[in-house]
Coordinates of C-alpha atoms in Angstrom, one line a residue:
M15 CA 26.4 -91.0 129.4
L16 CA 25.9 -89.5 126.0
K17 CA 24.2 -86.2 125.9
K18 CA 20.8 -86.4 124.1
N19 CA 21.3 -83.3 122.0
P20 CA 21.3 -82.8 118.2
Q21 CA 25.0 -82.1 118.0
T22 CA 25.9 -85.5 119.6
L23 CA 23.5 -87.2 117.2
L24 CA 25.1 -85.5 114.2
L25 CA 28.6 -86.5 115.3
L26 CA 27.6 -90.2 116.0
M27 CA 25.9 -90.5 112.6
T28 CA 29.0 -89.1 111.0
F29 CA 31.1 -91.7 112.8
V30 CA 28.9 -94.6 111.6
M31 CA 28.9 -93.3 108.0
S32 CA 32.7 -92.9 107.8
L33 CA 33.4 -96.2 109.5
V34 CA 31.2 -98.2 107.1
F35 CA 32.0 -96.3 103.9
S36 CA 35.8 -96.2 104.5
V37 CA 35.9 -100.1 104.7
W38 CA 33.8 -100.4 101.5
Q39 CA 36.1 -97.9 99.7
V40 CA 39.5 -99.3 100.8
L41 CA 38.6 -102.9 99.9
L42 CA 36.7 -102.2 96.7
N43 CA 39.5 -102.4 94.1
N44 CA 41.1 -105.6 95.5
F45 CA 37.6 -107.2 95.9
V46 CA 36.3 -106.5 92.4
I47 CA 39.5 -107.7 90.8
E48 CA 40.1 -110.8 92.9
R49 CA 36.5 -112.0 93.2
A50 CA 34.7 -110.5 90.2
S51 CA 37.5 -110.3 87.6
F52 CA 36.8 -106.6 86.9
T53 CA 38.7 -104.8 84.1
G54 CA 39.0 -101.0 83.7
A55 CA 35.7 -101.0 81.8
E56 CA 33.6 -102.6 84.7
I57 CA 35.2 -100.5 87.4
G58 CA 34.6 -97.3 85.3
I59 CA 30.9 -98.2 85.0
L60 CA 30.7 -99.0 88.7
Q61 CA 32.2 -95.6 89.7
S62 CA 29.9 -93.8 87.3
L63 CA 26.9 -95.6 88.8
R64 CA 28.1 -94.7 92.3
E65 CA 28.0 -91.0 91.4
V66 CA 24.5 -91.0 89.8
P67 CA 22.6 -90.9 93.2
G68 CA 24.7 -87.8 94.1
F69 CA 23.7 -86.1 90.8
L70 CA 20.0 -87.0 91.7
A71 CA 20.3 -85.7 95.3
F72 CA 17.8 -83.0 94.6
T73 CA 15.1 -85.7 94.8
A74 CA 15.6 -85.8 98.5
I75 CA 13.3 -82.8 98.9
F76 CA 10.4 -84.9 97.6
I77 CA 11.0 -87.7 100.2
L78 CA 10.8 -85.0 102.8
L79 CA 7.1 -84.8 102.0
L80 CA 6.8 -88.2 103.7
L81 CA 9.6 -88.2 106.3
R82 CA 11.0 -85.8 108.8
E83 CA 14.7 -84.9 108.1
Q84 CA 16.0 -86.7 111.2
T85 CA 14.2 -89.9 110.3
F86 CA 15.3 -89.6 106.7
A87 CA 18.9 -89.3 107.7
L88 CA 18.7 -92.4 109.8
V89 CA 16.9 -94.4 107.1
S90 CA 19.5 -93.3 104.6
L91 CA 22.3 -94.3 106.9
A92 CA 20.6 -97.7 107.3
L93 CA 20.5 -98.2 103.5
L94 CA 24.3 -97.4 103.4
T95 CA 25.1 -100.0 106.0
I96 CA 22.8 -102.7 104.3
G97 CA 24.4 -102.0 100.9
V98 CA 27.9 -102.4 102.3
G99 CA 26.9 -105.4 104.5
I100 CA 25.7 -107.5 101.5
T101 CA 28.4 -106.4 99.0
G102 CA 30.5 -109.5 99.7
F103 CA 27.7 -111.9 98.9
F104 CA 27.3 -110.7 95.3
P105 CA 30.8 -111.1 93.7
Q106 CA 29.5 -110.7 90.2
V107 CA 29.3 -107.7 87.9
L108 CA 25.5 -107.1 88.1
G109 CA 25.5 -107.9 91.8
L110 CA 28.2 -105.4 92.5
Y111 CA 26.5 -102.7 90.4
L112 CA 23.3 -103.2 92.3
T113 CA 24.8 -103.2 95.8
T114 CA 26.9 -100.2 94.9
I115 CA 23.8 -98.3 93.8
L116 CA 22.0 -99.2 97.1
M117 CA 25.0 -98.1 99.2
S118 CA 25.4 -94.9 97.2
V119 CA 21.7 -93.9 97.5
G120 CA 22.0 -94.2 101.3
F121 CA 25.4 -92.4 101.3
H122 CA 24.3 -89.4 99.1
Y123 CA 20.9 -88.9 100.7
Y124 CA 22.5 -89.1 104.2
E125 CA 25.2 -86.5 103.2
T126 CA 22.5 -84.2 101.8
I127 CA 20.3 -84.4 104.9
N128 CA 23.2 -84.3 107.3
Q129 CA 24.4 -81.0 105.8
S130 CA 20.9 -79.6 106.1
L131 CA 20.4 -80.6 109.7
T132 CA 23.8 -79.3 110.7
L133 CA 23.0 -75.8 109.3
Q134 CA 19.6 -75.9 111.1
W135 CA 20.7 -77.3 114.4
V136 CA 24.0 -75.6 115.0
D137 CA 24.2 -71.9 115.8
K138 CA 25.9 -69.8 113.2
S139 CA 28.6 -68.7 115.5
E140 CA 29.6 -72.3 116.2
T141 CA 29.1 -73.9 112.8
A142 CA 32.7 -73.7 111.5
G143 CA 34.1 -75.1 114.7
F144 CA 31.5 -77.9 114.8
L145 CA 32.2 -78.8 111.1
G146 CA 35.9 -79.1 112.0
K147 CA 35.1 -81.4 114.8
A148 CA 32.9 -83.5 112.5
L149 CA 35.8 -83.8 110.1
A150 CA 37.9 -85.1 113.0
W151 CA 35.2 -87.7 113.9
R152 CA 35.2 -88.8 110.2
S153 CA 38.9 -89.3 110.3
A154 CA 38.8 -91.2 113.6
A155 CA 36.1 -93.5 112.2
A156 CA 38.1 -94.2 109.0
L157 CA 41.1 -95.1 111.1
T158 CA 38.9 -97.4 113.1
G159 CA 37.7 -99.0 109.9
Y160 CA 41.3 -99.6 108.7
G161 CA 42.1 -101.2 112.0
S162 CA 39.1 -103.5 111.8
I163 CA 40.3 -104.6 108.3
W164 CA 43.7 -105.6 109.8
I165 CA 42.1 -107.5 112.6
V166 CA 39.4 -109.3 110.6
M167 CA 41.3 -110.1 107.4
T168 CA 44.9 -110.4 108.7
Y169 CA 44.6 -111.7 112.2
L170 CA 41.3 -113.6 112.0
Q171 CA 41.9 -114.4 108.3
L172 CA 38.3 -114.0 107.2
D173 CA 37.3 -113.3 103.6
Y174 CA 36.0 -110.1 102.0
Q175 CA 32.5 -111.4 102.4
W176 CA 32.7 -111.5 106.2
M177 CA 34.5 -108.2 106.4
Y178 CA 31.8 -106.4 104.6
A179 CA 29.1 -108.3 106.5
I180 CA 30.6 -107.6 109.9
I181 CA 31.1 -103.8 109.3
G182 CA 27.7 -103.4 107.6
G183 CA 26.0 -105.4 110.4
L184 CA 27.7 -103.4 113.1
G185 CA 26.8 -100.1 111.4
L186 CA 23.2 -101.2 111.1
L187 CA 23.1 -102.0 114.8
M188 CA 24.6 -98.6 115.6
V189 CA 21.9 -96.9 113.5
L190 CA 19.2 -98.8 115.3
A191 CA 20.8 -97.8 118.7
L192 CA 20.8 -94.1 117.6
T193 CA 17.2 -94.3 116.5
L194 CA 16.1 -95.7 119.9
Y195 CA 18.4 -93.6 122.1
F196 CA 17.8 -90.1 120.7
P197 CA 14.4 -88.4 120.7
Q198 CA 13.0 -86.5 117.7
F199 CA 14.5 -83.1 117.8
P200 CA 12.6 -80.0 116.7
Q201 CA 13.6 -78.8 113.2
G202 CA 13.1 -75.1 113.8
E203 CA 11.9 -73.3 110.7
V204 CA 9.6 -75.4 108.5
Q205 CA 11.4 -76.4 105.3
H206 CA 10.3 -75.9 101.8
K207 CA 9.2 -79.2 100.2
K208 CA 10.1 -78.3 96.6
V209 CA 13.1 -77.7 94.4
I210 CA 14.5 -74.2 94.9
L211 CA 16.9 -72.3 92.7
R212 CA 17.2 -68.7 94.0
R213 CA 19.0 -66.0 92.1
R214 CA 20.4 -64.6 95.3
Y215 CA 22.3 -67.8 96.0
W216 CA 24.2 -67.8 92.7
L217 CA 27.6 -67.3 94.3
Y218 CA 27.1 -70.2 96.6
Y219 CA 26.1 -72.4 93.6
L220 CA 29.2 -71.5 91.6
L221 CA 31.5 -72.0 94.6
T222 CA 29.9 -75.5 95.1
F223 CA 30.3 -76.4 91.4
F224 CA 34.0 -75.5 91.3
S225 CA 34.6 -77.3 94.6
G226 CA 33.2 -80.5 93.1
A227 CA 35.3 -80.1 89.9
R228 CA 38.5 -79.6 91.9
R229 CA 37.8 -82.5 94.2
Q230 CA 37.3 -84.9 91.2
I231 CA 40.8 -84.0 90.0
F232 CA 42.2 -84.7 93.4
M233 CA 40.4 -87.9 94.0
V234 CA 40.8 -89.4 90.5
F235 CA 44.1 -88.1 89.1
A236 CA 46.3 -87.1 92.0
G237 CA 46.2 -90.6 93.4
F238 CA 46.5 -92.1 89.9
M239 CA 49.7 -90.1 89.3
M240 CA 51.2 -91.5 92.5
V241 CA 50.9 -95.0 91.0
E242 CA 51.6 -94.4 87.3
K243 CA 54.4 -91.8 87.6
F244 CA 56.1 -92.7 90.9
G245 CA 55.2 -96.4 91.2
Y246 CA 53.6 -96.2 94.6
S247 CA 52.6 -99.6 96.0
V248 CA 49.3 -100.5 97.6
S249 CA 50.9 -100.2 101.1
Q250 CA 52.4 -96.8 100.2
I251 CA 49.0 -95.5 98.9
T252 CA 47.4 -96.9 102.1
A253 CA 50.0 -95.1 104.2
L254 CA 49.1 -91.8 102.4
F255 CA 45.4 -92.4 103.2
L256 CA 46.4 -93.0 106.9
I257 CA 48.5 -89.8 107.0
N258 CA 45.7 -87.8 105.5
Y259 CA 43.2 -89.0 108.1
V260 CA 45.6 -88.5 111.0
V261 CA 46.3 -85.0 109.8
N262 CA 42.6 -84.3 109.6
L263 CA 42.0 -85.8 113.0
L264 CA 44.7 -83.5 114.6
F265 CA 44.1 -80.3 112.7
A266 CA 40.5 -80.2 111.4
P267 CA 38.9 -78.9 114.6
A268 CA 41.6 -76.1 114.7
I269 CA 40.9 -75.3 111.1
G270 CA 37.1 -75.0 111.9
R271 CA 37.9 -72.5 114.7
F272 CA 40.3 -70.6 112.5
I273 CA 37.6 -70.1 109.9
G274 CA 35.3 -68.9 112.6
R275 CA 37.9 -66.2 113.5
I276 CA 39.0 -65.0 110.1
G277 CA 35.7 -65.3 108.2
E278 CA 34.6 -67.2 105.1
R279 CA 36.1 -64.8 102.6
N280 CA 39.7 -64.9 104.0
A281 CA 39.5 -68.7 104.6
L282 CA 38.5 -69.5 101.0
M283 CA 41.1 -67.2 99.6
I284 CA 43.8 -69.0 101.6
E285 CA 42.4 -72.3 100.3
Y286 CA 42.3 -71.3 96.7
V287 CA 45.7 -69.7 96.6
G288 CA 47.1 -72.8 98.2
L289 CA 45.3 -75.1 95.6
I290 CA 46.6 -73.0 92.7
V291 CA 50.2 -73.6 94.0
I292 CA 49.6 -77.3 94.6
F293 CA 47.9 -78.1 91.3
T294 CA 50.6 -76.3 89.4
S295 CA 53.2 -78.2 91.4
Y296 CA 51.5 -81.5 90.6
A297 CA 52.2 -80.7 86.9
F298 CA 56.0 -80.4 87.4
V299 CA 56.8 -82.6 90.4
Q300 CA 59.5 -85.1 89.8
Q301 CA 60.2 -86.6 93.3
A302 CA 57.9 -89.2 94.8
E303 CA 58.4 -87.7 98.3
M304 CA 57.4 -84.2 97.2
A305 CA 54.4 -85.6 95.4
A306 CA 53.3 -87.2 98.7
V307 CA 53.7 -83.9 100.6
L308 CA 51.6 -82.1 97.9
Y309 CA 48.9 -84.9 98.3
V310 CA 48.7 -84.5 102.0
L311 CA 48.6 -80.6 101.8
D312 CA 45.9 -80.9 99.1
H313 CA 43.7 -83.1 101.3
L314 CA 44.2 -80.8 104.3
L315 CA 43.2 -77.7 102.3
F316 CA 39.9 -79.3 101.5
A317 CA 39.0 -78.9 105.1
M318 CA 38.8 -75.1 104.4
A319 CA 35.8 -75.8 102.2
I320 CA 33.8 -75.7 105.5
A321 CA 33.6 -72.0 104.8
I322 CA 31.3 -72.5 101.8
K323 CA 28.7 -74.1 104.1
T324 CA 29.0 -71.5 106.8
Y325 CA 28.8 -68.7 104.1
F326 CA 25.5 -70.2 102.9
Q327 CA 24.2 -70.6 106.5
K328 CA 24.7 -66.9 107.0
I329 CA 23.0 -65.7 103.8
A330 CA 20.1 -68.2 103.6
E331 CA 16.5 -68.0 104.5
P332 CA 16.2 -70.7 107.2
K333 CA 13.3 -72.4 105.5
D334 CA 15.4 -72.7 102.3
I335 CA 18.2 -74.8 103.8
A336 CA 17.0 -78.4 103.1
A337 CA 15.9 -77.7 99.5
T338 CA 19.1 -75.8 98.7
M339 CA 21.3 -78.5 100.2
S340 CA 19.6 -81.0 97.9
V341 CA 20.2 -78.9 94.9
S342 CA 23.7 -78.0 95.8
F343 CA 24.7 -81.7 96.2
T344 CA 23.4 -82.2 92.6
I345 CA 25.4 -79.2 91.4
N346 CA 28.5 -80.5 93.2
H347 CA 28.1 -83.8 91.3
I348 CA 27.7 -82.4 87.9
A349 CA 31.5 -82.3 87.7
A350 CA 31.7 -85.9 89.1
V351 CA 29.7 -87.2 86.1
V352 CA 31.7 -85.2 83.4
I353 CA 35.2 -84.4 84.7
P354 CA 36.7 -87.8 85.1
A355 CA 35.8 -89.0 81.5
L356 CA 36.9 -85.8 79.8
L357 CA 40.1 -85.3 81.7
G358 CA 40.8 -89.0 81.4
M359 CA 41.1 -88.6 77.7
L360 CA 43.3 -85.5 78.1
W361 CA 45.5 -87.4 80.5
L362 CA 46.5 -89.7 77.6
Y363 CA 47.8 -86.6 75.8
S364 CA 49.3 -84.7 78.7
N365 CA 48.8 -85.2 82.4
K366 CA 50.3 -81.7 83.1
W367 CA 47.3 -80.1 81.4
V368 CA 44.9 -82.0 83.7
F369 CA 46.5 -80.3 86.7
F370 CA 46.7 -76.9 84.9
I371 CA 43.0 -77.1 84.5
G372 CA 42.7 -77.9 88.2
A373 CA 44.7 -74.7 88.9
G374 CA 42.4 -72.9 86.6
F375 CA 39.3 -74.1 88.5
A376 CA 41.0 -72.9 91.7
L377 CA 41.7 -69.5 90.1
C378 CA 38.0 -69.2 89.1
S379 CA 37.1 -70.0 92.8
L380 CA 39.5 -67.4 94.0
M381 CA 37.9 -64.7 91.8
L382 CA 34.5 -65.8 93.1
A383 CA 35.6 -65.7 96.7
L384 CA 36.6 -62.0 96.4
N385 CA 32.9 -61.3 96.0
I386 CA 32.0 -62.8 99.4
P387 CA 31.3 -60.0 101.9
R388 CA 33.5 -59.8 105.0
H389 CA 30.4 -60.2 107.1
P390 CA 27.8 -62.2 105.1
A391 CA 24.2 -61.9 106.1
Q392 CA 20.7 -62.4 104.6
D393 CA 20.7 -58.9 103.3
K394 CA 24.4 -58.9 102.3
H395 CA 25.2 -62.0 100.3
V396 CA 27.6 -60.6 97.7
N397 CA 29.7 -57.5 97.3
W398 CA 28.8 -57.0 93.6
P399 CA 26.3 -56.4 92.1
A400 CA 24.6 -55.0 95.2
N401 CA 21.1 -56.1 94.1
A402 CA 22.1 -59.6 92.9

């Protein structure tokens, strides 16, 4: 019998999101090429459209004027499942753009509200460990999604249309079950219903921005390098994804507990030093196997970014959490809109400089992390300047 508590609801919603989204993501490139005859131009536009709702995540705060956060999270999750479920029925350029936008609106609103609820519902002393556990649930759901693709499309030999419909429909049923099974939990401190940019959160904003910038380099260019430079096949890239998820499944909970023990400042310094080494190594790596090792380590280090969220939880006014999560998601996606296009042009000139810039972003983050107090609190959010 599932416990009817907020933590269980958060983990189950995370499982549904990751299950449905991972299937959409892993099938996308093959589907748009085989069924919609996409070229690089169309897939570029589609990926840009997918990021726009993330850039506009700050609008979530206005929807909270009408909906409670728990209800909003479930509605957003339902939109995600519907968008994925109908994807296969619109194998044309315009249809795929529209279903992607619907899916992305649900995904980005859900992620925004999920982060807010986690910081409100989970005690500060347990947040790092809980977020590590949530990463493991994401990985388990993604692995389940990959298994479902193998069963439906290989063993049952059904088309993309039915794979999307089955996983989207299953996800929607799971959202309905969660809505009916769990009661409305109290939100604690009443949240602000307006956009908030506070000077005292400046360090959190900057850490969030550079995190988004580095993640774009990893997501767009590290994987692209595997194919262009080392000739990785589809099966080999899929194997890398599987390894990443298995590693997260095994180690993410331990990383969360580790952050809780050593503190946010030390955890982020370890992450950023590691990323400087990895991005610099990307620029010079010549062996396919070593590139794969760097790729897995890169993905694992991103789990340390949990510390940015727990740092904010400790310094924030409780009633600021929902509004600030909305704004921070937008800040995180500023890079998603700009970085791929600009560095894509640089890639044509020198792929090494793309990774050097990634190392530079990590160095900037390291300098910022040095300003995090050893014991962050509402009255101690930075080391310098003391009255910032």
